Coordinates of C-alpha atoms and ligand atoms in Angstrom, one line a residue:
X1 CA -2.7 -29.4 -20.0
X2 CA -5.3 -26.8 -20.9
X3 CA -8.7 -27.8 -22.0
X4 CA -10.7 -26.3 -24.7
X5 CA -14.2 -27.1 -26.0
X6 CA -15.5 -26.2 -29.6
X7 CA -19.1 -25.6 -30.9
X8 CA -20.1 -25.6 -34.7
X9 CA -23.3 -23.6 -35.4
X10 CA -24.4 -23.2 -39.0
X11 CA -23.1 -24.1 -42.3
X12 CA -20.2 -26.8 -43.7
X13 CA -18.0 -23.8 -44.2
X14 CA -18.0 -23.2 -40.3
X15 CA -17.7 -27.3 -40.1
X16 CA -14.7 -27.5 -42.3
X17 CA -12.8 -24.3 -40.8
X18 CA -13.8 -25.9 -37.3
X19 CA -12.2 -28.9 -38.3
X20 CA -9.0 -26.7 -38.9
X21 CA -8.4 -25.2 -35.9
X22 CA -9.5 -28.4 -34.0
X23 CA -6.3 -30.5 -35.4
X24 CA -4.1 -27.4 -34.7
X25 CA -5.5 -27.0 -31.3
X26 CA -4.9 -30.7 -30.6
X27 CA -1.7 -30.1 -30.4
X28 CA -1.4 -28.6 -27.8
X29 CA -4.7 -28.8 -25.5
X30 CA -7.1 -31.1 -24.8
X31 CA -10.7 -31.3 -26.3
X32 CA -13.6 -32.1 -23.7
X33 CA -17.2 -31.8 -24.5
X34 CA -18.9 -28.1 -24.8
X35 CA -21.4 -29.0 -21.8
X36 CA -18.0 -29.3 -18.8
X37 CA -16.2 -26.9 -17.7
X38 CA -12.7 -26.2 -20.1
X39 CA -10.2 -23.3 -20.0
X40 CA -10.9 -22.2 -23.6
X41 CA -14.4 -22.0 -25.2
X42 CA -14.4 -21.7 -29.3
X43 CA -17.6 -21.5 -31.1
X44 CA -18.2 -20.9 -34.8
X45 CA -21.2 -18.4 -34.8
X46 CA -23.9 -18.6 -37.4
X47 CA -26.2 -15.2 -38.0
X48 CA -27.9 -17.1 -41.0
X49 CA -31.4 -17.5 -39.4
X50 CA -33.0 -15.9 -35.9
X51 CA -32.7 -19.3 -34.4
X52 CA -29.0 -19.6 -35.3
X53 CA -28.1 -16.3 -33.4
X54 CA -30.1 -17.1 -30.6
X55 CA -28.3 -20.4 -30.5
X56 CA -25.2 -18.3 -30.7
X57 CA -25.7 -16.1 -28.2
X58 CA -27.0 -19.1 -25.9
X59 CA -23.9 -20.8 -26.4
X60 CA -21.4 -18.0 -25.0
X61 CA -23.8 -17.2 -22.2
X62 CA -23.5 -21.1 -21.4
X63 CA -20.0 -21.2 -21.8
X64 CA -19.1 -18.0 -19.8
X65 CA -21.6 -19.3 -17.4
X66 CA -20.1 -22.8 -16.9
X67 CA -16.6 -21.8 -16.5
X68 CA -16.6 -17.8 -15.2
X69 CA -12.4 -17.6 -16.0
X70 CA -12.5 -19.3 -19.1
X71 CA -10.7 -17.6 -22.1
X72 CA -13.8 -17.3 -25.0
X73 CA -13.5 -17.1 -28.7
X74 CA -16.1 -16.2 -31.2
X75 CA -15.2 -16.7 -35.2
X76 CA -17.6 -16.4 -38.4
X77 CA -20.7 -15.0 -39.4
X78 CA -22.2 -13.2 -36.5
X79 CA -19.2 -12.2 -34.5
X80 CA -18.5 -10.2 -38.2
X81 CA -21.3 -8.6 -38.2
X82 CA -22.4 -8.4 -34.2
X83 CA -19.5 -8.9 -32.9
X84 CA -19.1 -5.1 -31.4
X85 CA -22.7 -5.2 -29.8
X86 CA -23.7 -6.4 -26.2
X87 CA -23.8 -9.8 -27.5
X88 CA -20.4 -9.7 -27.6
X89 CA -19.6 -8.5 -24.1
X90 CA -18.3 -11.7 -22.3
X91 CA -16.1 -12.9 -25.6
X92 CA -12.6 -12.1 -25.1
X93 CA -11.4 -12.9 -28.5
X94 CA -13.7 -12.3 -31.7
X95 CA -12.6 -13.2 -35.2
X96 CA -15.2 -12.3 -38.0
X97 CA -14.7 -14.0 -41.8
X98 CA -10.8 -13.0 -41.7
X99 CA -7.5 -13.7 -39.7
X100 CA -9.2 -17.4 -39.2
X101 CA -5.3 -18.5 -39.7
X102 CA -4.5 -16.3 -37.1
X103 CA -7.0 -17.8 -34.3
X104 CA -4.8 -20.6 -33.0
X105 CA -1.7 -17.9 -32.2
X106 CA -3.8 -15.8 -31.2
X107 CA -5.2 -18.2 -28.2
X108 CA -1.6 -19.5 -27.7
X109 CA -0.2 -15.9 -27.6
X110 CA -3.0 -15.2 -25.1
X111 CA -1.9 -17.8 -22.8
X112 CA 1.7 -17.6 -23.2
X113 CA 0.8 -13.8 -21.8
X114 CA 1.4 -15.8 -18.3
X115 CA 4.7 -16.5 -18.8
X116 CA 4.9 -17.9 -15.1
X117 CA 6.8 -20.7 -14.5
X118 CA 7.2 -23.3 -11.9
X119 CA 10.3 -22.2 -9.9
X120 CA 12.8 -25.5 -9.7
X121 CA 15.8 -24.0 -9.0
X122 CA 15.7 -20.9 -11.6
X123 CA 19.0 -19.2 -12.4
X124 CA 19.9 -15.3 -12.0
X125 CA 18.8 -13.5 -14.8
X126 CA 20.8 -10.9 -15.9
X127 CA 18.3 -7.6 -16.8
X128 CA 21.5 -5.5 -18.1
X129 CA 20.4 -1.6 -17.5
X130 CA 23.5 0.7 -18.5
X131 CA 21.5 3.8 -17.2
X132 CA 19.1 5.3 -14.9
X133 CA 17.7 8.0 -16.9
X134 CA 17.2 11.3 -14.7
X135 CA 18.2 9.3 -11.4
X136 CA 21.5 10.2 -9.3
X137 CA 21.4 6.7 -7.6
X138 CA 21.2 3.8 -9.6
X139 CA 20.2 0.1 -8.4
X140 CA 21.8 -2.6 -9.2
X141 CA 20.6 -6.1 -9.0
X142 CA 23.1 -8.4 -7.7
X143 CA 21.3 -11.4 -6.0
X144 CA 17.4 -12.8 -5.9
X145 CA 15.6 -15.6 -4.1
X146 CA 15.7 -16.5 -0.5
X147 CA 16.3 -19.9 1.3
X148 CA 15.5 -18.6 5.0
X149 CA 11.8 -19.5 4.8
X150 CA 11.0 -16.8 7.6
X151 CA 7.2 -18.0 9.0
X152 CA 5.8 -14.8 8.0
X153 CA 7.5 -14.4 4.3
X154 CA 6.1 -15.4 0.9
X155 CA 9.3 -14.4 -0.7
X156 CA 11.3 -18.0 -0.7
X157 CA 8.0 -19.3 -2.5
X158 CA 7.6 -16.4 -4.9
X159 CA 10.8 -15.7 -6.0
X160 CA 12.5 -19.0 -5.3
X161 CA 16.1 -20.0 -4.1
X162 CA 19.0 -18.2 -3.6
X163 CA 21.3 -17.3 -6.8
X164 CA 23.2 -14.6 -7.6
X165 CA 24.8 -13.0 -10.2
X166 CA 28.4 -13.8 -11.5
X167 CA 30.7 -11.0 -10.2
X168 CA 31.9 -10.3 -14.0
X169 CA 29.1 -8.9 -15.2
X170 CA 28.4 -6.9 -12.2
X171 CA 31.5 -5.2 -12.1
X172 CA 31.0 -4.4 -15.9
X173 CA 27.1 -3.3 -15.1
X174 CA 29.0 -0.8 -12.3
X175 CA 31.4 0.9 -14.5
X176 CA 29.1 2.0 -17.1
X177 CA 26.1 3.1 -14.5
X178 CA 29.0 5.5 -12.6
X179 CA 29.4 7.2 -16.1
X180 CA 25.9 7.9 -15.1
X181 CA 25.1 7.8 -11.2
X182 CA 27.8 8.6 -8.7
X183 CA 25.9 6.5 -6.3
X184 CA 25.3 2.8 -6.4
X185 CA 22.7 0.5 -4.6
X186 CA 23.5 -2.8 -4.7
X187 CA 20.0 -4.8 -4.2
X188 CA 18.8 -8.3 -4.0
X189 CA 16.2 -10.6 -1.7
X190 CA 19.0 -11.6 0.2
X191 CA 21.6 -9.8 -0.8
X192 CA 24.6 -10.8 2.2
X193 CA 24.2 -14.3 0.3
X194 CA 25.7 -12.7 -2.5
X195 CA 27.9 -15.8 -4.5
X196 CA 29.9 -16.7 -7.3
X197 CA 31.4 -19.7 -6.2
X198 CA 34.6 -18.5 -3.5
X199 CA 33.3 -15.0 -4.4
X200 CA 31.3 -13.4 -2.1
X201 CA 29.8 -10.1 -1.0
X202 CA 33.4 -9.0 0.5
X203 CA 35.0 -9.7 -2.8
X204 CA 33.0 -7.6 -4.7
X205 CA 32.6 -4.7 -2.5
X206 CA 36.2 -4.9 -3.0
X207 CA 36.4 -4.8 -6.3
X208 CA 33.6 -2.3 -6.4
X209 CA 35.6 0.4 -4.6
X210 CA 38.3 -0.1 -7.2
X211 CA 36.1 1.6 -10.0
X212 CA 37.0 5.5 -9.9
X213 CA 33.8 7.1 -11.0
X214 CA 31.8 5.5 -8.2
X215 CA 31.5 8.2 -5.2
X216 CA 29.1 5.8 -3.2
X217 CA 28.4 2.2 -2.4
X218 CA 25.2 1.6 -0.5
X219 CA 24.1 -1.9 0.5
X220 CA 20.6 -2.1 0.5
X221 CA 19.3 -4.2 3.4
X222 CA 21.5 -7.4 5.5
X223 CA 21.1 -9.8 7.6
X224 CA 23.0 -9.4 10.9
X225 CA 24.4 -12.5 10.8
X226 CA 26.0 -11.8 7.1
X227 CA 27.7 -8.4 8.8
X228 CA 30.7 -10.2 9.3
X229 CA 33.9 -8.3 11.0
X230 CA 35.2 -8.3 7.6
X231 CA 32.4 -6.2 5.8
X232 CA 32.5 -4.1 9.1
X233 CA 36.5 -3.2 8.3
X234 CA 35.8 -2.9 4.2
X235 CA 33.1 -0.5 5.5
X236 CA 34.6 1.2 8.1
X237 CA 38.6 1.7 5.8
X238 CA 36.5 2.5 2.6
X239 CA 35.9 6.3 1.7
X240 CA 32.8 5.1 -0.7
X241 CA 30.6 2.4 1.1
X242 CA 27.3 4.4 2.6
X243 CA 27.7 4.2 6.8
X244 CA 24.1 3.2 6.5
X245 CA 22.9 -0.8 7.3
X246 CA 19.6 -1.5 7.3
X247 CA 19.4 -5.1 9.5
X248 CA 16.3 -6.3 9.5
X249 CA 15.2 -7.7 13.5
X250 CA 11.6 -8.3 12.7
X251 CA 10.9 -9.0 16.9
X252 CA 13.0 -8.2 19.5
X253 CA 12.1 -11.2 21.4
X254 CA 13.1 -14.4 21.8
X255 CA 10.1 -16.0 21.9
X256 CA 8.7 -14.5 18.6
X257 CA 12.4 -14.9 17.0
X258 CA 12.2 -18.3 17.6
X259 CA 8.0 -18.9 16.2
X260 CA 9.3 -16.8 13.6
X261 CA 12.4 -18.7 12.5
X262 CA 15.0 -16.0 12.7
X263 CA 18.5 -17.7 12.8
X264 CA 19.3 -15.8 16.1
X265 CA 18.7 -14.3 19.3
X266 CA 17.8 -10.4 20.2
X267 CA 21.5 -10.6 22.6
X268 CA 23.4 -12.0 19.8
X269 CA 21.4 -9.3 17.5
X270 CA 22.3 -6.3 19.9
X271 CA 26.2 -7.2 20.6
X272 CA 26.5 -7.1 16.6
X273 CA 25.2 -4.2 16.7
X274 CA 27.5 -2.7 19.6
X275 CA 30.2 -4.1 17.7
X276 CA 29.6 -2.7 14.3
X277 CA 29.0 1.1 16.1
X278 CA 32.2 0.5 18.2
X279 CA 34.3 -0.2 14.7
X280 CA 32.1 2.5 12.4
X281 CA 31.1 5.1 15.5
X282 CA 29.1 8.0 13.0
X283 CA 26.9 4.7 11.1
X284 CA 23.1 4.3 10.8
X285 CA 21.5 1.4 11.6
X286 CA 18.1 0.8 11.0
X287 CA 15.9 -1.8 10.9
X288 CA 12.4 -3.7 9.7
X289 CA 10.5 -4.4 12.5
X290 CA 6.9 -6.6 12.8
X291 CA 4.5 -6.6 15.3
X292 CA 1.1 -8.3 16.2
X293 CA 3.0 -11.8 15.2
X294 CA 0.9 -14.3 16.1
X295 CA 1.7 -15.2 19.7
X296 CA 2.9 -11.5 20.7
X297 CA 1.0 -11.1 24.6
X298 CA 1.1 -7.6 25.5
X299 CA 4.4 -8.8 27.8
X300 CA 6.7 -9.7 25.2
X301 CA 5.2 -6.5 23.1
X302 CA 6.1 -4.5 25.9
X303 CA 9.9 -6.1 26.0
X304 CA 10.2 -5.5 22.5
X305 CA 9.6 -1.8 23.4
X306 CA 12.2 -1.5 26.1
X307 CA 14.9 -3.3 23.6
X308 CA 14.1 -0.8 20.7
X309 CA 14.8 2.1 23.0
X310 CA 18.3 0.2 24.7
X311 CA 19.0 -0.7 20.7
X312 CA 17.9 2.9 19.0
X313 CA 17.7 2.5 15.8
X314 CA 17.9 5.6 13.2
X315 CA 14.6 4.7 11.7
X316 CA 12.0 1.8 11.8
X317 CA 10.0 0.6 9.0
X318 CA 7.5 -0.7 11.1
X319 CA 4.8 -3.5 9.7
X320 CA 1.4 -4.7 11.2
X321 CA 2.1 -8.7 10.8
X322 CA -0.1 -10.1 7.6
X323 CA -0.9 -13.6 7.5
X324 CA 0.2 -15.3 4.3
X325 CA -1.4 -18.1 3.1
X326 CA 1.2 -21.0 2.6
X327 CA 3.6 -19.6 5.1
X328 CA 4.2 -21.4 8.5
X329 CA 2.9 -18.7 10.6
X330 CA -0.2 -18.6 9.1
X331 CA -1.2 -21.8 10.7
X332 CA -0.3 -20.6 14.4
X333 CA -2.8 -20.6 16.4
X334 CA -3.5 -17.2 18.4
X335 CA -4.0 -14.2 15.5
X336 CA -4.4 -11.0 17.0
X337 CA -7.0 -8.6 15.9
X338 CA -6.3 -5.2 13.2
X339 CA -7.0 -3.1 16.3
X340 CA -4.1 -4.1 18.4
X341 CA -1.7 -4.6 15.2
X342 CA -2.6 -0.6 15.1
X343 CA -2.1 0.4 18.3
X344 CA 1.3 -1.5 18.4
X345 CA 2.7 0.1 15.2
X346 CA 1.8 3.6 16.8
X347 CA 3.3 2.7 19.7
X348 CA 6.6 1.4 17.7
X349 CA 6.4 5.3 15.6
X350 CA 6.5 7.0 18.6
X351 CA 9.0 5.7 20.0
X352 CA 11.5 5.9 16.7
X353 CA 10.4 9.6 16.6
X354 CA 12.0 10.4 19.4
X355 CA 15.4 8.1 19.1
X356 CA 15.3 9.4 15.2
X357 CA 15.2 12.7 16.0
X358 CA 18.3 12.5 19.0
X359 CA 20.4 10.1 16.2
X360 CA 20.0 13.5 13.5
X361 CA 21.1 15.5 16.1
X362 CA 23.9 14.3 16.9
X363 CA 25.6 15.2 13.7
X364 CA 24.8 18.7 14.2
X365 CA 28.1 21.1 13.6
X366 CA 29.4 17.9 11.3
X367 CA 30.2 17.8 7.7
X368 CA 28.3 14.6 5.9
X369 CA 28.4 13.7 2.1
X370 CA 25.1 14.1 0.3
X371 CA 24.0 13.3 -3.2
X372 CA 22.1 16.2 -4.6
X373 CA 18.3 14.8 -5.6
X374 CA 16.9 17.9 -6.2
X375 CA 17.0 21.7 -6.7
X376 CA 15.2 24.5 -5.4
X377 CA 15.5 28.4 -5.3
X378 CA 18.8 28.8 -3.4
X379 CA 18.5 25.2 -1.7
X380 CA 19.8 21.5 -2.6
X381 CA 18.0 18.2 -1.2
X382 CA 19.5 15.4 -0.8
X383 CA 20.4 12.2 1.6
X384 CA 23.1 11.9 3.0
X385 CA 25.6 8.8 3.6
X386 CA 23.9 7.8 7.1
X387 CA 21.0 8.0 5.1
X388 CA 18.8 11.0 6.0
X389 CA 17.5 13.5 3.9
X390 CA 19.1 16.8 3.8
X391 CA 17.9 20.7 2.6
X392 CA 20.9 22.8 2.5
X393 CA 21.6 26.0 1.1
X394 CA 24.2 26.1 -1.7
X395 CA 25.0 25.7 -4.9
X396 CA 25.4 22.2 -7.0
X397 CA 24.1 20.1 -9.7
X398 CA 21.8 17.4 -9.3
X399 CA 24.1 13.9 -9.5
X400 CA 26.8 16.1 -7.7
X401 CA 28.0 14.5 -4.2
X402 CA 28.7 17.7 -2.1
X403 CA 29.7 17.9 1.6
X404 CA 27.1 20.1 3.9
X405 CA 27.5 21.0 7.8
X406 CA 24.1 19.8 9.9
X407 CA 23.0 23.2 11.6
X408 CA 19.7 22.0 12.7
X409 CA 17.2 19.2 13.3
X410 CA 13.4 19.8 13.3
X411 CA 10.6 17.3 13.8
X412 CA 10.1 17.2 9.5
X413 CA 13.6 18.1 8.1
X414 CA 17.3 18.4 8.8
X415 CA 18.7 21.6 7.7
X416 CA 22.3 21.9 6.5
X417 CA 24.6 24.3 4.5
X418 CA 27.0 23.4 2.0
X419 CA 30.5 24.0 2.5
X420 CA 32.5 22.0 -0.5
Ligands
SF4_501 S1 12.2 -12.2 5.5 FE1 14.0 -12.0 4.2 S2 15.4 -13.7 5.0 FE2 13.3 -14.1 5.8 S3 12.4 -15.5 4.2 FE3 11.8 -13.4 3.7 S4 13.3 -12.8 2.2 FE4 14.2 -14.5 3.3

């Protein structure tokens, strides 16, 4: 329970008003004497002699003084007539002689500001958006909350446990943002745990595909081990879902997989992989990567090296690792300095560079799908399905999915043409 401590300078007007707001505040918060430390201060000014505004102003100094968060009211006599001068500077809320009724919503109002809430087992909640105004892709949230409790990640304990939203409503959501957006991002924390009781993420890519207006279906990031073989066929016999998966791998060693509570090993990681590009051959997989994890020697850093370039991945977001209070790895014992955090991540980007560059290539003299972003002069930009952003000269209308032929690959863009 919040605490709130109340002064009464001056008059039996200030007395009587005091005694007020005290009841109504008692319902709700709990009084403790003006000298301890509370969450809310109140005092009841008084500008009637010198030695009543000096008291006054001793009083708020004390107050913001004794408790440096606290939330501090002034009402009456001199906040009306002082209350806008330096006085004044550390009060957060000041009433003069009116709106005294208003005083105890006002501090609840404040408070209720922080609508944060403990987080025993929340539910979804459904944000309904029937539009992305100006956007050609629109996201759509279908799942939040994590129960994987990572060693590195704050997420389980920010956002909670895993729920999801029912399929119903999603499906509904879908058909009225296609009106809008041709392409659809289907998000969440954890989003290959989507569920709705024997529903799963299958089922509703499934039903997704059924809806006409929708050109594309992009998941936005999965686990590897929730790439089952039977996402791999709805993605490799559907004509709309992206041939982009971004799989996050985090280490690709053992050893750091292990301390950092991934649910499998880089050889069970990479045969996924080789399965899903044997099944889908033209995909793009790419990948969240973190390095500097408490325990990484230069050895395994330098294995995790040699298995990004045996895996190639078509692009690497690539993190220094950030300790988190409350997480598990935090309390490991062996924290590596910024500088080699640094030197590892611009080790890791050019590497990717490189294997980025080749993976672009390769689709030179191919025809791609590519949601048109943006216009300019005679040129449309764009990503495409395998994720990679396009300028090609043509005609179209931004929203518009068109098909361009790669002609070339630089080191900052991918230049196309398009042909339908
Ligand atoms: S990294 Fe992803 S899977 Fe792991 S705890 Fe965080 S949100 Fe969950």
């Amino acid at each position: 329970m919040k605490t709130f401590a109340m002064m009464v300078l001056g008059c039996k007007v200030n007395d009587y008003e005091a005694t007020y707001l005290r009841r109504k505040m008692l319902e709700r918060y709990e009084e403790v004497s003006f000298k301890d430390k509370a969450d809310i201060y109140i005092i009841f000014t008084c500008c009637v002699t010198n030695i009543a505004e000096a008291k006054t102003r001793k009083m708020l100094h004390r107050a913001r003084n004794t408790n440096p968060d606290a939330y501090i009211v002034a009402i009456g006599c001199l906040s009306q007539i002082k209350g806008d001068t330096e006085d004044f500077k550390d009060v957060d809320l000041i009433i003069g002689s009116t709106r005294k009724d208003e005083v105890y919503d006002l501090i609840n109002q404040h408070f209720q500001d922080n609508l944060v809430e403990e987080l025993k087992d929340p539910g979804f909640e459904d944000l309904y958006l029937d539009t992305y105004p100006g956007k050609s892709r629109a996201f759509l949230k279908i799942q939040d909350g994590c129960n994987q409790y990572c060693a590195y990640c704050i997420i389980p304990y920010a956002r909670g446990s895993e729920r999801s939203a029912q399929h119903e409503n999603i499906i509904k959501q879908a058909k009225v943002l296609s009106e809008t957006s041709k392409e659809l991002v289907l998000t969440g924390i954890h989003t290959g745990r989507y569920f709705d009781g024997e529903y799963h993420l299958y089922e509703l890519l499934r039903d997704l595909e059924k809806i006409d207006d929708l050109k594309t279906i992009r998941l936005s990031s999965i686990e590897m081990n929730e790439v089952n073989d039977g996402i791999v066929a709805m993605i490799k016999n559907s004509g709309r879902i992206a041939h982009h998966l971004h799989i996050p791998v985090q280490s690709c060693s053992n050893e750091i997989l292990t301390l950092m509570n991934r649910p499998y090993t880089i050889e069970e990681y990479t045969d996924r992989i080789a399965y899903i590009r044997k099944e889908i051959p033209d995909i793009s997989i790419s990948t969240d990567l973190i390095v500097g994890f408490p325990g990484e020697t230069d050895e395994i850093f330098e294995k995790t090296l040699a298995n990004l370039k045996k895996i190639r991945f078509s692009f690497i977001h690539v993190f220094p690792y950030a300790r988190k209070k409350g997480t598990a790895a935090d309390k490991l014992d062996v924290h590596l300095p910024n500088s080699v955090k640094k030197s590892r991540v611009n080790r890791v980007i050019e590497i990717e560079k490189g294997i980025t560059k080749e993976f672009r290539k390769s689709f030179i003299g191919k025809q791609l799908e590519m949601l048109i972003e943006k216009k300019e002069e005679e040129y449309v930009y764009g990503y495409v399905k395998q994720y990679f952003y396009v300028k090609a000269y043509g005609k179209g209308e931004i929203g518009d999915i068109v098909k361009v032929r790669i002609d070339s690959v630089n080191d900052d863009e991918v230049i196309g043409n398009v042909t339908e």
